[in-house]
Coordinates of C-alpha atoms and ligand atoms in Angstrom, one line a residue:
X216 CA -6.9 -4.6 -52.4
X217 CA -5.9 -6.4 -55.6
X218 CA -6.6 -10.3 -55.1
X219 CA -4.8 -13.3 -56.7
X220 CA -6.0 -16.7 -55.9
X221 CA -3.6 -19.4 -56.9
X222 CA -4.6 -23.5 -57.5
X223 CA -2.2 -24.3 -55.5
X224 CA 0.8 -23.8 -52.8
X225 CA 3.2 -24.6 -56.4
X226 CA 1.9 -22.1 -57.9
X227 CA 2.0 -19.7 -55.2
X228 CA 4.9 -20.1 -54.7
X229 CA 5.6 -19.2 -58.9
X230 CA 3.3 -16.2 -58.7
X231 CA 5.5 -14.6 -55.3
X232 CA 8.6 -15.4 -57.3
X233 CA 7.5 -13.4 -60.1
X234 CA 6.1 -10.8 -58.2
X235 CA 9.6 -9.9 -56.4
X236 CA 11.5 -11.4 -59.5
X237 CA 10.2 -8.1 -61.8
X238 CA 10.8 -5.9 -58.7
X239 CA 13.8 -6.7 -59.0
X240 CA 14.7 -6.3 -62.9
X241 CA 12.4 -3.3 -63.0
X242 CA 14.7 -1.6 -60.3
X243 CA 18.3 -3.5 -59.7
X244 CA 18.9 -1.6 -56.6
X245 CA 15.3 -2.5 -55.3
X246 CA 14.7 -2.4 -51.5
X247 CA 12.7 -5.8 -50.5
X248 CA 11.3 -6.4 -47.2
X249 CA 11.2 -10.2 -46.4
X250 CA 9.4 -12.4 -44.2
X251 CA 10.2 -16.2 -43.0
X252 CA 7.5 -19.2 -41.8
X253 CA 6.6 -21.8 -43.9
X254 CA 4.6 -20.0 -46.3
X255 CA 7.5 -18.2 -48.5
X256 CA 9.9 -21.1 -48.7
X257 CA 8.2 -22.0 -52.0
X258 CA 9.1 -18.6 -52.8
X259 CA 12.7 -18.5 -52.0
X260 CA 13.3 -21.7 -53.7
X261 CA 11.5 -20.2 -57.0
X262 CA 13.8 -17.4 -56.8
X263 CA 16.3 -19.5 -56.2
X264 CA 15.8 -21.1 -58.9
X265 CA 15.5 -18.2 -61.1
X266 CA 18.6 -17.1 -59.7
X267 CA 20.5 -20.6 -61.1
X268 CA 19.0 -19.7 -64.5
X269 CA 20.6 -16.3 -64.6
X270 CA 16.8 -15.0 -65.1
X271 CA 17.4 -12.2 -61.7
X272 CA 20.0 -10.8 -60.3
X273 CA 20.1 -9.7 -56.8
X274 CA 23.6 -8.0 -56.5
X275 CA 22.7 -4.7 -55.8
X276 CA 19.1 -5.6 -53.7
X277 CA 19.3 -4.4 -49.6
X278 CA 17.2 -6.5 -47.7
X279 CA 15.5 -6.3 -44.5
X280 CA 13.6 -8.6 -42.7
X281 CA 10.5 -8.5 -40.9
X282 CA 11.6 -9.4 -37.4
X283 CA 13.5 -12.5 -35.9
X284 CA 13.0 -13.9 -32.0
X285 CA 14.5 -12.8 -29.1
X286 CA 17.3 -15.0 -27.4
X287 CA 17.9 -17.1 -30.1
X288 CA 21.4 -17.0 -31.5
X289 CA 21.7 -16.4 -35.2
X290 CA 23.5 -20.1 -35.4
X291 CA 20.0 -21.5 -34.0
X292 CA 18.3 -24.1 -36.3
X293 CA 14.9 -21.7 -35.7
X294 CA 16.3 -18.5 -35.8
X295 CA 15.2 -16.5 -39.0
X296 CA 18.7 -15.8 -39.3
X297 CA 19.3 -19.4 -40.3
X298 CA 15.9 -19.3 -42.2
X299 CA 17.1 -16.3 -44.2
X300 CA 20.2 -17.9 -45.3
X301 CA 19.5 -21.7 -45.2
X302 CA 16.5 -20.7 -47.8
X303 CA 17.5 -17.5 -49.5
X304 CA 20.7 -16.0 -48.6
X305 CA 22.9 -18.9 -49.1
X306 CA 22.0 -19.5 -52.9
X307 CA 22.3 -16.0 -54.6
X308 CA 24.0 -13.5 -54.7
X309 CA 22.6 -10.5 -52.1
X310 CA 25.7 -8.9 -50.9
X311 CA 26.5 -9.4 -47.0
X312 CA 26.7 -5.7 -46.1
X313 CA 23.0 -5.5 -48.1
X314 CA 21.3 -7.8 -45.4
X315 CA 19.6 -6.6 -42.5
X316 CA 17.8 -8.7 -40.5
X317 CA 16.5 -7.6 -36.9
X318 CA 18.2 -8.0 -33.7
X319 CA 17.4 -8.8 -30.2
X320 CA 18.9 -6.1 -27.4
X321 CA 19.6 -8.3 -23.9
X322 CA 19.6 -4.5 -22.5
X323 CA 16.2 -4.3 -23.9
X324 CA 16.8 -0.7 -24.9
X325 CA 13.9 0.8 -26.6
X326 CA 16.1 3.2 -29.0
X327 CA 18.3 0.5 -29.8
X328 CA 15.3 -0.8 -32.4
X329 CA 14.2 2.0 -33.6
X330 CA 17.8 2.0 -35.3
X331 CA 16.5 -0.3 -37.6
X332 CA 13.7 1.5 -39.0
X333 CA 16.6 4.8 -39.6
X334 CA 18.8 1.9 -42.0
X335 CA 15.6 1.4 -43.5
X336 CA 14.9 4.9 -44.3
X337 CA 18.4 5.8 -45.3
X338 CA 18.4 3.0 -47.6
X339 CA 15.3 4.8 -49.2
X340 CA 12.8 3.4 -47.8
X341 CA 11.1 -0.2 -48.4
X342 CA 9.8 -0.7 -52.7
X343 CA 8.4 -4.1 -52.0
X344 CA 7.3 -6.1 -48.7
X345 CA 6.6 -9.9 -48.8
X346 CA 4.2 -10.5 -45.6
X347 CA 2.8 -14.1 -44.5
X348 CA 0.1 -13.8 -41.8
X349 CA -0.9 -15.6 -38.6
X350 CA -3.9 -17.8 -37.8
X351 CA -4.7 -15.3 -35.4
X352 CA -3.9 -12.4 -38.0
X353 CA -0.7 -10.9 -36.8
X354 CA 2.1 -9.7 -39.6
X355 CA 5.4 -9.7 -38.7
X356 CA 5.1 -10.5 -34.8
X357 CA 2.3 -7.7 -34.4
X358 CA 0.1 -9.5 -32.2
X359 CA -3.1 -8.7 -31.8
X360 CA -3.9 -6.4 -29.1
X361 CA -5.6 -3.2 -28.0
X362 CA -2.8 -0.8 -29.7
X363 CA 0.2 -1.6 -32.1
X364 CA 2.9 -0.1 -32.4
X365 CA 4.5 2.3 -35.2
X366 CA 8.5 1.5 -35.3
X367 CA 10.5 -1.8 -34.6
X368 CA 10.0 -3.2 -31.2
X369 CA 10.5 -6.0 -28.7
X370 CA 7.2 -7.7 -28.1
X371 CA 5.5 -10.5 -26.2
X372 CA 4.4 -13.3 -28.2
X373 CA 0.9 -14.4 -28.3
X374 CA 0.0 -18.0 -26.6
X375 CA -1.6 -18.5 -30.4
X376 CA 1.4 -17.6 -31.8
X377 CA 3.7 -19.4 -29.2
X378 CA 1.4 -22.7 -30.3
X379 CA 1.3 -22.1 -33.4
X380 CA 5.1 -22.0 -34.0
X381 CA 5.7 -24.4 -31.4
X382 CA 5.9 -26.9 -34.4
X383 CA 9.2 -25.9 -35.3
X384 CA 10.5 -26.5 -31.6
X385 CA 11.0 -30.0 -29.7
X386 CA 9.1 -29.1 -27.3
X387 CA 6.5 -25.9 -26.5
X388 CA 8.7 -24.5 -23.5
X389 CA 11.1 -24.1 -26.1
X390 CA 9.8 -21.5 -28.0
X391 CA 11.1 -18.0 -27.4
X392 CA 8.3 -16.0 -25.4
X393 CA 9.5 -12.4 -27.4
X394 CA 10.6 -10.9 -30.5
X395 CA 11.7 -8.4 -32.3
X396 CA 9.4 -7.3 -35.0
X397 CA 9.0 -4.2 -37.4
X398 CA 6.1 -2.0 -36.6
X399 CA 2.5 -2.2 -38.5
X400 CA 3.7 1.7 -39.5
X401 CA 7.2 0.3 -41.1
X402 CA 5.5 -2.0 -42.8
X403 CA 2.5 0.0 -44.0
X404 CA 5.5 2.9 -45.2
X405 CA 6.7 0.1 -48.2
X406 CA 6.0 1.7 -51.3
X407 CA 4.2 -2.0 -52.4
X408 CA 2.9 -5.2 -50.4
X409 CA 2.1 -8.6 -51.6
X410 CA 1.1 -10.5 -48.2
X411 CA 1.2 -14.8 -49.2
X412 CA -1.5 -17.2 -47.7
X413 CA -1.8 -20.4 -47.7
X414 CA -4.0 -23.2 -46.0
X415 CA -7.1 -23.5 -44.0
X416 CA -5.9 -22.7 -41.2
X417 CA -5.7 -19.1 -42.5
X418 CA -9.2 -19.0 -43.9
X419 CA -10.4 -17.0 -41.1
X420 CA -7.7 -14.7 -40.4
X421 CA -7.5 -13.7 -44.6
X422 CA -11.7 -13.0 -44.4
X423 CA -10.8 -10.8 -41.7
X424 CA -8.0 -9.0 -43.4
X425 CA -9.8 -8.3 -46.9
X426 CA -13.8 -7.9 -45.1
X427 CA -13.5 -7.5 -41.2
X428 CA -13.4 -3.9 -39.6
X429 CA -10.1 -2.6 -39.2
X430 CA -9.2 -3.5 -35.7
X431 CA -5.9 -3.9 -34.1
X432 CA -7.2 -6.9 -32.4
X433 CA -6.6 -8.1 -36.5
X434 CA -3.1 -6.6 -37.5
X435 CA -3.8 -7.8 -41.0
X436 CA -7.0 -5.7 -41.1
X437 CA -5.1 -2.7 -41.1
X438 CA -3.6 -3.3 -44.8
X439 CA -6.6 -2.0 -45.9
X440 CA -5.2 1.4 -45.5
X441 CA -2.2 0.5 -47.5
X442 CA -2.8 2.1 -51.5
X443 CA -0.9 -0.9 -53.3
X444 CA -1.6 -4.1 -51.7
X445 CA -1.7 -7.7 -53.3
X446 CA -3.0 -10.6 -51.4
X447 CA -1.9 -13.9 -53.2
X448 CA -3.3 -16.9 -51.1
X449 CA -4.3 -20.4 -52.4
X450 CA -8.0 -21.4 -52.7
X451 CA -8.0 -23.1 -48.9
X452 CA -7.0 -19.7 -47.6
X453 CA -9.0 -17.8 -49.8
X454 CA -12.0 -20.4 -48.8
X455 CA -14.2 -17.8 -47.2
X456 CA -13.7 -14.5 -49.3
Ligands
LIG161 C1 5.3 -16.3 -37.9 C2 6.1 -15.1 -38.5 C3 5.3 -14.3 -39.5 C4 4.7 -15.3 -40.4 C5 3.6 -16.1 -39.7 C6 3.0 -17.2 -40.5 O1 5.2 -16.3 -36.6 N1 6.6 -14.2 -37.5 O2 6.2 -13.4 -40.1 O3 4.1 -14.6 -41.5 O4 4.0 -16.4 -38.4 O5 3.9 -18.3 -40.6 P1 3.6 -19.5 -41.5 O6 3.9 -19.1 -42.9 O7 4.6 -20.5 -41.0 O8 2.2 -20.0 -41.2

């Protein structure tokens, strides 16, 4: 696992930009899988940014996203469909038909998701994943538990997670309870990873990933496996490595 520690969330932020920025001018047509939370919105803005200055161009990058909540409408303030374009999507130029971004199923049909992960493969699979991480070490919405699973599914949230992310709500009760989220084997099939961290409160769960066993009581851990992984986390999160 390659390891960059940053001074700070600024730069980051800079560092993730560049990462996906030369992805993107190496290969035009690059596939990028993207994740939301607070932790890349530094990011997006870089690229943003970059965008303005005419230094990338993301015209011909497909997108898909990591995984989004279930029974939230895309209008919703905390969907990461509004993330995705109230950061991101909104600002450059990624072509509407080029976005993907996971969907809940009220029929809760199991096949339904696993639609997602054919798109992904038709578009040629995934070059580069961005990844944030949990306090409790989850990626995407893979919770930690006694088994993961492989493909895009419907899942029940954590009660860590459910606090964790109850900051973006009113109130706890009104976080969603599920979401759809892309397998640990989707996301350990992208061709690179860089996974951002940033903060204390992810000390723990970053030792874990880059030290611990691997365990699927620790999704993270599992990157281990992956051949072309980059961790990029600031000095807090990188505080007990
Ligand atoms: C959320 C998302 C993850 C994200 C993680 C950390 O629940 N589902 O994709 O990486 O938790 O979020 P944050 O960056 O806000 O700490």
């Amino acid at each position: 696992m390659n390891i960059i520690i940053a001074e700070n969330y600024q730069d980051l932020s800079e560092k993730a930009a560049g990462i996906v920025a030369e992805e993107v001018k190496r290969n035009q047509q690059a596939v990028l899988g993207l994740a939301t939370g607070s932790t890349p919105e530094g990011m997006y803005a870089q690229l943003v940014k970059m965008f303005q200055e005419k230094k990338v161009d993301f015209n011909s990058v497909v997108t898909f996203n990591l995984d989004e909540y279930a029974c939230l409408s895309p209008e919703h303030a905390q969907s990461y469909h509004y993330y995705m374009h109230q950061h991101f999507f909104e600002h450059v130029n990624v072509r509407d038909e080029n976005i993907h971004i996971p969907c809940y199923n009220d029929k809760n049909i199991a096949d339904s998701y696993l639609e997602y992960d054919r798109m992904i493969s038709e578009a040629g699979g995934i070059d580069l994943q961005v990844l944030g991480i949990g306090g409790n070490g989850h990626i995407g919405f893979n919770e930690p538990n006694n088994y993961l699973h492989t493909h895009t599914h419907l899942i029940d949230l954590s009660e860590d997670t459910i606090e964790a992310n109850s900051r973006f709500f009113d109130s706890p009760g009104e976080v969603p309870r599920q979401a759809v989220t892309m397998g640990m084997g989707s996301i350990m099939d992208a061709l690179k990873i860089i996974l951002l961290a940033s903060g204390k409160n992810k000390a723990r769960a970053v030792q874990g990933m880059c030290t611990g066993k691997i365990t699927t009581n620790l999704p993270a851990s599992l990157l281990q496996l992956h051949r072309d992984i980059t961790l990029l986390a600031d000095k807090e999160a990188a505080s007990l490595l």
